[in-house]
Amino acid sequence: MSKLGSFIWSIADQLRGPYRPNQYGTVILPLTILRRLDCILEPDRETVRELAAKFDNPNRLKIEVKKATGRTFYNTSNFSFSNLLADADGLADNLTDYIDRFSPDVDVFEYFDFKKEILALEKAGLLREVVSSFKAVDLHPNVVSNSDMGDAFEYIIRKFNEAANETSGDHYTPRDAIRLLVDLLFAEKDSDLTEEGIIRTLYDPTAGTGGMLSLAEEHLLEQNPDANLTLYGQEYNPQSYAICKSDLLAKGHDATNIAFGNTLTEPAFPDKKFDFSMSNPPYGVDWKQYAKAVKDERDQAGPYGRFAPGLPATSDGQMLFLLHLAHRMREPENGGGRVGIVMNGSPLFNGAAGSGPSEIRRWLLENDLVEAIVALPTGMFFNTGIATYIWILHNAKISERRGKVQLIDGASFSTKMRKSLGSKRKEISDANRREVLKLYTAFEDADPDLSKVLRNEEFGYWTITVERPLLDESGEPVRDRKGNSKPDAKKRDTENIPFTYGASPLVELVETTRDETITAYFDVEVKPHVEGAWIDHAKTKVGYEIPFTRHFYKYVPPRPLAEIDADLEKQVAKIFQLLREVEDSGRGCVE
């Protein structure tokens, strides 16, 4: 639990009465951001005011402020937390003036509609008390690290959403899960990341409060303090966007690289490709309201558009983000790009051959973009206990990994938490992360019980349609004008035939073996058991699925019958003994 977050949330007790618990966040979050920025700006406040008096042009002022302070944002107001309370009658107006005089890139307070809250607090007689409480908290980065500040924001959001009975997982991802994702994302490129003066880009299209971006930056700077990692992100939740942007502002990043809006319908930075991308899109959230815009884009963009491979069911948009990220990887000829995305189990296998999800998997695998998939422990997330997986995509794989996918069963690598947080009962420790990373780097030499390496084609299959003849009353086949048997629609069936059926795992699959493989399967698996059956080749479809659990299934033989009988006899003996005791007890009562 974040001690700072708990302390800040305790300030919300002052709001009881005029505010309901599910409204506390609309006051606490923007004031926390404001106080954080206020503490950062305080040492250079007079310098900025002097520059503001000298330069009217905002662009020129920004340049001069950057020269003088090293920051890209500023505030030219005569007010701050240090003097806001001096004018009791003008507090609301002065606080509004303070917010209005931030540089144009600090638009975060608009997304809280905070001016409205200032008036509401004043009307309720709470404004002075709340401002006084925040003035007492020093949130300067020298006192509260960026990591601790991030933890505090996440704690406040979780409390806010618990009070509002909303889904906290839509807003942020547990940091232990992010750290594992970051380790895997950078694993193949770690040697490159230590080069002097490297410049890399990192993108999160579902940025939330910025936790993924922040931890990825920390990881890189730990390895190479001189590295230059430019962060980009987009977020559609107003409050999460405001927190993310203010966090990056506080760290000195270009705040214009954090965009507000829906990535699926209004993607930011449309012409940019990235070295690294990461995301934890919402699970099982429908995209019906965006369906027209998404389908229109697919139709207009043609075969190279981000949604060209296929569309998932409108009940779950995870795979739209998967396609979006695959589309945003830096080109292989420019060094390539890597993607890390957390999703639940449905993108692995949902959808039959020829469906949107299957076609998306087909496109990813046939273009050799899937490098690894890691199963996370259940009970890892605040709002769900379901199974989740990290997918790593890479469009410039090293030679050893080309044409292959590594599946890692990381479900057992977790530590039980002393106290659950919502549905989160487990966490991934540093030692757990090292174990998973060891499996990844060992690749084909990893423990086969925990890691499997398969060729891309091992996930493919053909779905064939098996027809049987329609019979007349005398049991004879009904034939068409050409003398061919008519199919009986009621007896129609389908069979899934693996691409690798009948092939040695050491032999490369050749596309020309398709008909031979299908015929061989039919002759062995179908024909001997279904008289008169044939294949309708016109209906044959290609499908791809990743049956993760099946690859790690371990057969446990049933117990020997003699052992079971012995146990049953013991239980029966116990039951008879209990009955005798009850009977004896009953006799004693009668006597």
PDB file of N, CA and C in Angstrom, residues 15 18 34 60 80 85 116 127 141 177 270 432-433 499 520 523:
ATOM      1  N   LEU A  15     -14.126  16.171   2.820  1.00  0.00           N
ATOM      2  CA  LEU A  15     -15.176  16.413   1.815  1.00  0.00           C
ATOM      3  C   LEU A  15     -16.499  15.751   2.179  1.00  0.00           C
ATOM      4  N   PRO A  18     -20.875  17.384   1.677  1.00  0.00           N
ATOM      5  CA  PRO A  18     -21.161  17.962   0.361  1.00  0.00           C
ATOM      6  C   PRO A  18     -20.782  17.028  -0.791  1.00  0.00           C
ATOM      7  N   LEU A  34      -1.674  19.454  -9.023  1.00  0.00           N
ATOM      8  CA  LEU A  34      -1.321  20.871  -8.886  1.00  0.00           C
ATOM      9  C   LEU A  34      -0.222  21.063  -7.852  1.00  0.00           C
ATOM     10  N   ARG A  60       8.514  32.194 -27.617  1.00  0.00           N
ATOM     11  CA  ARG A  60       9.796  32.750 -27.171  1.00  0.00           C
ATOM     12  C   ARG A  60       9.968  32.547 -25.667  1.00  0.00           C
ATOM     13  N   SER A  80       0.677  31.041  -5.797  1.00  0.00           N
ATOM     14  CA  SER A  80       1.144  29.660  -5.655  1.00  0.00           C
ATOM     15  C   SER A  80       0.650  29.188  -4.291  1.00  0.00           C
ATOM     16  N   LEU A  85      -3.337  31.312   0.432  1.00  0.00           N
ATOM     17  CA  LEU A  85      -4.188  31.428   1.614  1.00  0.00           C
ATOM     18  C   LEU A  85      -4.126  32.815   2.250  1.00  0.00           C
ATOM     19  N   LYS A 116     -14.867  24.247 -12.031  1.00  0.00           N
ATOM     20  CA  LYS A 116     -16.195  23.984 -11.484  1.00  0.00           C
ATOM     21  C   LYS A 116     -16.086  23.465 -10.054  1.00  0.00           C
ATOM     22  N   LEU A 127     -13.000  25.012   0.632  1.00  0.00           N
ATOM     23  CA  LEU A 127     -11.849  25.296  -0.218  1.00  0.00           C
ATOM     24  C   LEU A 127     -10.602  25.607   0.601  1.00  0.00           C
ATOM     25  N   PRO A 141      10.016  16.289  -6.317  1.00  0.00           N
ATOM     26  CA  PRO A 141      10.696  15.026  -6.658  1.00  0.00           C
ATOM     27  C   PRO A 141      11.868  14.671  -5.756  1.00  0.00           C
ATOM     28  N   ALA A 177       3.636  -6.641 -12.738  1.00  0.00           N
ATOM     29  CA  ALA A 177       3.362  -7.168 -14.077  1.00  0.00           C
ATOM     30  C   ALA A 177       4.053  -6.326 -15.139  1.00  0.00           C
ATOM     31  N   PRO A 270       0.140   9.458 -36.376  1.00  0.00           N
ATOM     32  CA  PRO A 270      -0.192   8.458 -37.406  1.00  0.00           C
ATOM     33  C   PRO A 270       0.963   8.038 -38.303  1.00  0.00           C
ATOM     34  N   ASN A 432      11.146 -14.046  -9.080  1.00  0.00           N
ATOM     35  CA  ASN A 432      10.225 -14.646 -10.050  1.00  0.00           C
ATOM     36  C   ASN A 432      10.508 -14.129 -11.460  1.00  0.00           C
ATOM     37  N   ARG A 433      10.748 -12.826 -11.564  1.00  0.00           N
ATOM     38  CA  ARG A 433      11.028 -12.223 -12.872  1.00  0.00           C
ATOM     39  C   ARG A 433      12.309 -12.792 -13.471  1.00  0.00           C
ATOM     40  N   PHE A 499      -1.627 -28.468 -39.980  1.00  0.00           N
ATOM     41  CA  PHE A 499      -0.684 -28.363 -41.101  1.00  0.00           C
ATOM     42  C   PHE A 499       0.376 -29.461 -41.027  1.00  0.00           C
ATOM     43  N   ALA A 520      -4.475 -37.528 -47.048  1.00  0.00           N
ATOM     44  CA  ALA A 520      -3.960 -38.553 -46.138  1.00  0.00           C
ATOM     45  C   ALA A 520      -4.780 -38.604 -44.860  1.00  0.00           C
ATOM     46  N   ASP A 523      -8.254 -40.135 -45.652  1.00  0.00           N
ATOM     47  CA  ASP A 523      -8.192 -41.572 -45.919  1.00  0.00           C
ATOM     48  C   ASP A 523      -8.009 -42.390 -44.648  1.00  0.00           C
TER      49      ASP A 523
END
